[in-house]
Short mmCIF file of C-alpha atoms in Angstrom, two decimals:
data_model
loop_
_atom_site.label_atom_id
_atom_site.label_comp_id
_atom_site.label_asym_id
_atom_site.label_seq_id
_atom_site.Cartn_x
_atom_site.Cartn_y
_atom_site.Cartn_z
CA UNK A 1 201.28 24.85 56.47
CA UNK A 2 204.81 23.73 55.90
CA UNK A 3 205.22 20.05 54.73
CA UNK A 4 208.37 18.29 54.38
CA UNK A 5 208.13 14.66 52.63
CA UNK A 6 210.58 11.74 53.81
CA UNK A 7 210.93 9.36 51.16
CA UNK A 8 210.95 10.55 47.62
CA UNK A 9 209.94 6.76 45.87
CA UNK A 10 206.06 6.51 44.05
CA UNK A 11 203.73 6.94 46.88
CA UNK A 12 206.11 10.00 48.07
CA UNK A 13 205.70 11.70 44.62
CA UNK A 14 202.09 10.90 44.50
CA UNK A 15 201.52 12.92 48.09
CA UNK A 16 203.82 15.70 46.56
CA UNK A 17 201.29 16.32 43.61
CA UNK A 18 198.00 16.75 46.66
CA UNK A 19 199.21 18.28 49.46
CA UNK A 20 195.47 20.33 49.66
CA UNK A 21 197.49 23.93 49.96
CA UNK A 22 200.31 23.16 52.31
CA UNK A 23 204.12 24.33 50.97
CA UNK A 24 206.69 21.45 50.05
CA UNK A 25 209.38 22.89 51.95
CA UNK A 26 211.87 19.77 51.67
CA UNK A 27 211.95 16.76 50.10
CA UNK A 28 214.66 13.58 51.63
CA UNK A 29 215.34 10.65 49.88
CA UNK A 30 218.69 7.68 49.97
CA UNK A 31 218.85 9.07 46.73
CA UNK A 32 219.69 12.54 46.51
CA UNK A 33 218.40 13.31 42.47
CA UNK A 34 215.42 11.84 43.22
CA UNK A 35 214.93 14.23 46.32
CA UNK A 36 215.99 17.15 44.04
CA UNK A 37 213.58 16.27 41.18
CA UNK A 38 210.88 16.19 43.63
CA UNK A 39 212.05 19.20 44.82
CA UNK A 40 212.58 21.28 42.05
CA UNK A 41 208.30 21.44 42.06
CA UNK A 42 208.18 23.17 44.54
CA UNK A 43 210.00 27.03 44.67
CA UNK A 44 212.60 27.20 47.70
CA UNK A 45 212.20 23.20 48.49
CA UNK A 46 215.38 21.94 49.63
CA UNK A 47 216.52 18.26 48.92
CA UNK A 48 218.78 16.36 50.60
CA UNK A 49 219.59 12.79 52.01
CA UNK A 50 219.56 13.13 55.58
CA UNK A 51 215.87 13.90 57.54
CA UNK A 52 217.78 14.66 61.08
CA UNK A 53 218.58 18.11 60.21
CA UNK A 54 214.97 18.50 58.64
CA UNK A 55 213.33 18.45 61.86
CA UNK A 56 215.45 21.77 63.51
CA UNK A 57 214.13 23.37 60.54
CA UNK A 58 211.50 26.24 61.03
CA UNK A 59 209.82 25.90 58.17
CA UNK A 60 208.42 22.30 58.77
CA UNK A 61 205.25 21.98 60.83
CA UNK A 62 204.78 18.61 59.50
CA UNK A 63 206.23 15.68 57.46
CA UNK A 64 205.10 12.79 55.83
CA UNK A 65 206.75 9.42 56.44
CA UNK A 66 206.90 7.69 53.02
CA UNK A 67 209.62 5.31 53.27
CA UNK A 68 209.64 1.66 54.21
CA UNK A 69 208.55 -0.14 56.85
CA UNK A 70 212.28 -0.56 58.35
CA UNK A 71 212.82 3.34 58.93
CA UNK A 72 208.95 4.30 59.75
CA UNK A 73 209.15 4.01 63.71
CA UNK A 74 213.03 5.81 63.92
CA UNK A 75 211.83 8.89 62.02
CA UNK A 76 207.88 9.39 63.42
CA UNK A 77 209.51 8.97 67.27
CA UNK A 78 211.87 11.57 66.48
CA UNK A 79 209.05 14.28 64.74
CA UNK A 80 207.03 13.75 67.48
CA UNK A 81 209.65 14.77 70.02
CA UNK A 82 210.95 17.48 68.00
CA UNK A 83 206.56 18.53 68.47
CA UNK A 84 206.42 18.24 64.54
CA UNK A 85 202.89 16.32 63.50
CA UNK A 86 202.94 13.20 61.14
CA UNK A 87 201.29 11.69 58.49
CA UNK A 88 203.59 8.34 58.37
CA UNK A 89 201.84 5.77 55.45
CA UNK A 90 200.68 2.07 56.49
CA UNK A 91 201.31 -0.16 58.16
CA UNK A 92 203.57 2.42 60.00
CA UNK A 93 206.04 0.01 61.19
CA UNK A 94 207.17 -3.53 60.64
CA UNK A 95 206.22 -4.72 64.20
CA UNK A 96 203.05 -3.88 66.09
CA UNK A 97 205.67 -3.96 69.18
CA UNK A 98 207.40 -1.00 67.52
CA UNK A 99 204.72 1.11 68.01
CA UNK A 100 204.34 0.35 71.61
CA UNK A 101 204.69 4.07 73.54
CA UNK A 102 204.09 6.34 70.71
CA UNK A 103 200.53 7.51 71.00
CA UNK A 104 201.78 8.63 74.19
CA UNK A 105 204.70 10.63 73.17
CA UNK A 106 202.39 12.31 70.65
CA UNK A 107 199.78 13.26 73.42
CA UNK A 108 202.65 14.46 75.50
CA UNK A 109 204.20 16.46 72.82
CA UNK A 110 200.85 17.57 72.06
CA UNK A 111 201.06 16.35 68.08
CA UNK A 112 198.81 14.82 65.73
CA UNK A 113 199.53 11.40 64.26
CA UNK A 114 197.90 10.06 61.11
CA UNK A 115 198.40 7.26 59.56
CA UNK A 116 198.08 6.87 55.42
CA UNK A 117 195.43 4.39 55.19
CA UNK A 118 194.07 5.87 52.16
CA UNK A 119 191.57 3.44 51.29
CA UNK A 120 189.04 5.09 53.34
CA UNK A 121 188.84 7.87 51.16
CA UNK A 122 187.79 6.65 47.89
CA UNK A 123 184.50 7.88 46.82
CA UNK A 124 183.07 4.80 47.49
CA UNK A 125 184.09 3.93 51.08
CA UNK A 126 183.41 7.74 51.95
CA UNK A 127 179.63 6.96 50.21
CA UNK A 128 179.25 3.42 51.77
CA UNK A 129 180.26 4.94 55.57
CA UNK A 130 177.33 7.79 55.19
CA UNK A 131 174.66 4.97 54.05
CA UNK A 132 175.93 2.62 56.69
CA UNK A 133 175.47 5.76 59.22
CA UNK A 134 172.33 6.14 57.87
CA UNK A 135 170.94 2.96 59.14
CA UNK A 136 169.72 1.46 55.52
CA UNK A 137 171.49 -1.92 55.86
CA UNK A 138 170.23 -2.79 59.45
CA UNK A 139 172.22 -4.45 61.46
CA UNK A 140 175.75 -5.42 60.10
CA UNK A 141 176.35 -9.07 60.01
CA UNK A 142 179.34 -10.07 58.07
CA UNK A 143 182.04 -8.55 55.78
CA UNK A 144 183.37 -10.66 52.72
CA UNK A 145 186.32 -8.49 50.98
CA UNK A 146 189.06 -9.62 48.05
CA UNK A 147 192.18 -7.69 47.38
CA UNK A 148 195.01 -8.41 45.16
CA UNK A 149 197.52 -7.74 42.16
CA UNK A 150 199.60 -10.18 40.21
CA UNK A 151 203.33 -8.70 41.33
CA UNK A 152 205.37 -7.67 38.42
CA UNK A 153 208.79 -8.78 36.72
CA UNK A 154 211.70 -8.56 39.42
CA UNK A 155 208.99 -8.34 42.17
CA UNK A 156 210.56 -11.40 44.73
CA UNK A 157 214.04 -9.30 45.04
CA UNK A 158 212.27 -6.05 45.57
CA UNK A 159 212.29 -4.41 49.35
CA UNK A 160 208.65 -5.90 49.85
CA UNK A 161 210.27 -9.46 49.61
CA UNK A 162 213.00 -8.90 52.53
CA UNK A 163 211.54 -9.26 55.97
CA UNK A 164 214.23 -7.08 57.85
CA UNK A 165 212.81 -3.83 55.72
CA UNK A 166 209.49 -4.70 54.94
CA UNK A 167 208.13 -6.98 58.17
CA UNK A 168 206.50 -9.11 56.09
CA UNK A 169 204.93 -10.11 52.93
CA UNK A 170 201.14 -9.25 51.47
CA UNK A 171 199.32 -9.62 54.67
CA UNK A 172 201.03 -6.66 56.09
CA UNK A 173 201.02 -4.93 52.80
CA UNK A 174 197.61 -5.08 50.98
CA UNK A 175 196.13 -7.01 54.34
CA UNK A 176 196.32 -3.96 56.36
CA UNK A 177 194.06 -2.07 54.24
CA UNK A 178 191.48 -4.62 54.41
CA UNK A 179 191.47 -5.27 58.57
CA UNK A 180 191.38 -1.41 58.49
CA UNK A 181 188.19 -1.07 56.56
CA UNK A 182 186.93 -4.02 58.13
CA UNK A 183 187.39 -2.29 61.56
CA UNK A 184 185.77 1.13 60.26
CA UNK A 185 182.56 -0.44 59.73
CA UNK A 186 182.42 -3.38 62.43
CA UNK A 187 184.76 -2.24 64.94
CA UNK A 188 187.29 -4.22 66.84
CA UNK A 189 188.26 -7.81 66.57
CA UNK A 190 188.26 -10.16 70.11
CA UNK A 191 189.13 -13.29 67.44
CA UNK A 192 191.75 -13.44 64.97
CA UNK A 193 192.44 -16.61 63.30
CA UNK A 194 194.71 -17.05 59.65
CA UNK A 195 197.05 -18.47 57.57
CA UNK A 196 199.86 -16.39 55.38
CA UNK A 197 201.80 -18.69 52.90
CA UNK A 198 203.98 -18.05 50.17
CA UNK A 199 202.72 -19.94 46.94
CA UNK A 200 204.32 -18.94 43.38
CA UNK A 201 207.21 -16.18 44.47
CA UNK A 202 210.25 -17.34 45.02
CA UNK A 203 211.15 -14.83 48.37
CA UNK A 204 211.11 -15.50 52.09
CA UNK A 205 208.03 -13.32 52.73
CA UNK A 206 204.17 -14.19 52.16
CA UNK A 207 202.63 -13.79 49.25
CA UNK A 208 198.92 -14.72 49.94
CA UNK A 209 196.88 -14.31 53.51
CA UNK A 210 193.74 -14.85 54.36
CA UNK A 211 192.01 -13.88 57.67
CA UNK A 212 188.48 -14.85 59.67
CA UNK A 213 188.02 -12.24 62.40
CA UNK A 214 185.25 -11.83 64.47
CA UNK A 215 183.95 -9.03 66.89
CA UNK A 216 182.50 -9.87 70.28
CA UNK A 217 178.75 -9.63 69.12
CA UNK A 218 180.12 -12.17 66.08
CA UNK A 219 180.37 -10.69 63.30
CA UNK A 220 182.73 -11.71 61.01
CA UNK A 221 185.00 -10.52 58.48
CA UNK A 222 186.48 -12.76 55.85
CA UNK A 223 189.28 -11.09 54.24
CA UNK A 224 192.14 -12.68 51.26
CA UNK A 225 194.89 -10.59 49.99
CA UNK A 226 197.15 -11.95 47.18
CA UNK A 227 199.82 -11.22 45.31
CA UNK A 228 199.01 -14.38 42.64
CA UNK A 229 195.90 -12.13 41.65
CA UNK A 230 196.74 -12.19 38.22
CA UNK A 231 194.04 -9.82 36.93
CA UNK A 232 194.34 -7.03 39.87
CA UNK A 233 191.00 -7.69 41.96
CA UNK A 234 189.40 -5.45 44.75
CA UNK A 235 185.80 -6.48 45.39
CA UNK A 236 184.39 -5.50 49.42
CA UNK A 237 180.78 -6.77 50.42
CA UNK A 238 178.91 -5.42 53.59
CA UNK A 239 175.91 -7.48 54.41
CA UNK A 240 173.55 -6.21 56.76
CA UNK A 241 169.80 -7.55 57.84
CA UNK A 242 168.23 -4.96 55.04
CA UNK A 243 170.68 -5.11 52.50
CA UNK A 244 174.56 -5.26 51.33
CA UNK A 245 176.39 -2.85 50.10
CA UNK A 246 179.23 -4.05 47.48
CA UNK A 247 182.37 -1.88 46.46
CA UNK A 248 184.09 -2.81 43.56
CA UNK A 249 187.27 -1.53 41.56
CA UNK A 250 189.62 1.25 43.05
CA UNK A 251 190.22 2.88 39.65
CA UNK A 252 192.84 2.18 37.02
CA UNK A 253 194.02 -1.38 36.68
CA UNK A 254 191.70 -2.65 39.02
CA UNK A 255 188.89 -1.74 37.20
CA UNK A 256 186.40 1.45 37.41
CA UNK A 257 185.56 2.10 40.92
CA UNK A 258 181.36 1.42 42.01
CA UNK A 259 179.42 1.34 45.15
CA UNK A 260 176.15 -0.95 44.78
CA UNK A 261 173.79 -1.16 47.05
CA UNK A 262 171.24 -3.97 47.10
CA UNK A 263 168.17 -3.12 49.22
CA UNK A 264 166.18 -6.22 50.62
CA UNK A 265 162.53 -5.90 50.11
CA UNK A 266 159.49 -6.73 52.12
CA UNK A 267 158.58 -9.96 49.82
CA UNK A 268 162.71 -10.72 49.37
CA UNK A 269 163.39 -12.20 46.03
CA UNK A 270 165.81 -10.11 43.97
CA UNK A 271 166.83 -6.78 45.67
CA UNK A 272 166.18 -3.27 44.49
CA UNK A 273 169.64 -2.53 43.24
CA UNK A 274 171.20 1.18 43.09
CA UNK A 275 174.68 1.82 41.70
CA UNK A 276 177.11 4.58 41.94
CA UNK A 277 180.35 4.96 39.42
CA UNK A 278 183.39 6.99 40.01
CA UNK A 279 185.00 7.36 36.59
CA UNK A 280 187.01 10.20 37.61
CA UNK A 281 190.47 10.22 39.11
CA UNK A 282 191.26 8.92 42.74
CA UNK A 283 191.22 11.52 45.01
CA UNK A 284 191.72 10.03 47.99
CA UNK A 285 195.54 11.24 48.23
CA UNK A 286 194.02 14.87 48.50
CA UNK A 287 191.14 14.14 50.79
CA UNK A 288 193.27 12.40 53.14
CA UNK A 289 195.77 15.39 53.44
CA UNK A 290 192.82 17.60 53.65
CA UNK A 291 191.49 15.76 56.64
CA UNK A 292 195.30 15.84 58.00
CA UNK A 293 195.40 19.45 57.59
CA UNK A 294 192.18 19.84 59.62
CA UNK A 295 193.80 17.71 62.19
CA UNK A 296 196.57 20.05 62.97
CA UNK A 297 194.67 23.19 63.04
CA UNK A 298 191.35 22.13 65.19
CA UNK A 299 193.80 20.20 67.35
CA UNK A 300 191.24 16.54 67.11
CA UNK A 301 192.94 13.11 67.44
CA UNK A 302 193.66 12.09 63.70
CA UNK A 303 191.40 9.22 62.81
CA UNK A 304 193.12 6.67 61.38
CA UNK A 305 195.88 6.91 63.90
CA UNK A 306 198.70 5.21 65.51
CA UNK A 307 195.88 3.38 67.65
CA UNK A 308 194.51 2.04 64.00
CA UNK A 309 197.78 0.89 63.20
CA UNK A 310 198.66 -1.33 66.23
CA UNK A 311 195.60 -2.54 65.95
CA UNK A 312 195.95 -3.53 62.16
CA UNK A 313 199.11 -5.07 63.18
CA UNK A 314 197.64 -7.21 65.89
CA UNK A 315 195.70 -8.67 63.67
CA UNK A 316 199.20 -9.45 61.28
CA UNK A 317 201.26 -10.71 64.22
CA UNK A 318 198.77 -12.87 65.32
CA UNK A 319 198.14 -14.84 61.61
CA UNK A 320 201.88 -14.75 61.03
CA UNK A 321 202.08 -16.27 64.29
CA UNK A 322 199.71 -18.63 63.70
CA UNK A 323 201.50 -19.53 60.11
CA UNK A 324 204.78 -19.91 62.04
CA UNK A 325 206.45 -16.89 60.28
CA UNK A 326 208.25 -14.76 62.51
CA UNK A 327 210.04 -11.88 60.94
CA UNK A 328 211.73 -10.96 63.68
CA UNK A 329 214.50 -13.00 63.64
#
């Protein structure tokens, strides 16, 4: 398989170094030395700054979309025409309106579209989704989750802090990747209520959102993303009628990453509790491609998909709506 990466920046470089067996065939970045470093990995990659041309190429079966949010749409519609499948990262465009018509240019061109929501891959989630499967909790009632990091020096003049490229602030940045996960165990949301708000950073984009959404048979999820987190937090809690599960830590600064799982017991009183570590490095990056891979050659609908994404980004434009931020204008 034949992969050609658009946007050479971190999370570009970090899906160069697990691309589970496919060939780098060509690298694109604004920045044509950082295309050609990336490159250079890779024997017979070709850089360059311009991803039209890419896309007559024979040697590219699929790309991955790694720029931001203001380019996302523009590139994946063209791919998908040209009948070349995507993996195009979250939240895959600035607008949920943007990605109006897309899953059915992909069905009609007859490509798979997946989109990089890589949290479901860490050992943990993957773990927590077989128990849940598995029926141990019961019924799911509610979903508590906490995600955040404490920005960095320079971080309000950064493309994340200009609404034209990014769409946003930290709901549709970190917040997406909670209202996915959320939907992966509970599924779809008939209420969305919110409030984004930008305390401490001095930028016209959010920098803290919090979110109450419930399903039709009521269960809820309470979700808070932050970019004030000053010690970087991820803590997820699944509570069912038998039990909870509890994720905690993604690895790295945010601490080692642990699945617990509390197990109610006939006479209640403290639970039975069970916990899992995963000490070793993330490997989400390459199980996602994996899966991606598999999505091209047994010819399944990828899963997260564009459907995924416009419905993460419901959820987005209806709290920013809500907050009276509109980052359309």
């Amino acid at each position: 398989m034949n992969i050609g990466i658009i946007g050479c920046g971190a999370v570009g470089r970090k899906r160069a170094q697990h691309l589970a067996g496919a060939r780098l065939t060509h690298c694109v970045d604004t920045d044509l030395a950082r295309a050609s470093q990336m490159a250079s990995f890779s024997q017979g990659c070709i850089a360059g700054t311009d991803w039209r041309p890419m896309l007559g190429s024979a040697d590219v079966d699929a790309v991955i979309i790694a720029t931001p949010q203001d380019s996302q749409v523009e590139i994946a519609r063209a791919a998908i025409d040209a009948g070349i499948h995507v993996l195009v990262e979250k939240p895959a465009a600035r607008h949920v309106d943007e990605l109006l018509g897309l899953p059915q240019l992909a069905a009609k061109r007859n490509v798979r579209v997946r989109v990089g929501f890589n949290h479901r891959y860490h050992r943990a989630f993957q773990h927590a989704r077989r128990l849940v499967d598995s029926g141990i909790l019961g019924p799911l009632l509610y979903l508590r989750a906490r995600y955040g990091h404490g920005g960095r020096l320079g971080y309000a003049s950064e493309w994340r802090a200009q609404p034209q490229r990014s769409g946003g602030g930290e709901l549709i940045d970190q917040g997406v990747h909670l209202i996915d996960l959320a939907r992966w165990f509970l599924g779809e949301f008939v209420e969305v209520n919110g409030f984004a708000h930008t305390y401490f950073w001095d930028m016209p984009v959010d920098d803290n959102g919090f979110m109450l959404l419930k399903t039709a048979t009521k269960q809820v999820a309470f979700l808070h993303v932050s970019c004030t987190e000053w010690k970087n937090t991820f803590s997820w809690e699944l509570y069912g009628r038998d039990g909870k599960l509890q994720v905690e830590g993604l690895g790295g600064s945010y601490g080692v990453e642990r699945l617990i799982w509390y197990k109610n017991l006939p006479d209640m009183g403290p639970p039975e509790t069970t916990i899992w570590e995963y000490p070793m490095a993330d490997n989400s990056w390459e199980t996602e491609m994996a899966e991606f891979m598999d999505d091209i050659r047994s010819g399944r609908e990828a899963a997260p998909g564009l459907h995924d994404a416009i419905a993460a980004l419901a959820v987005v434009a209806k709290i920013y709506a809500e907050s009276a931020y509109d980052y359309r204008t």
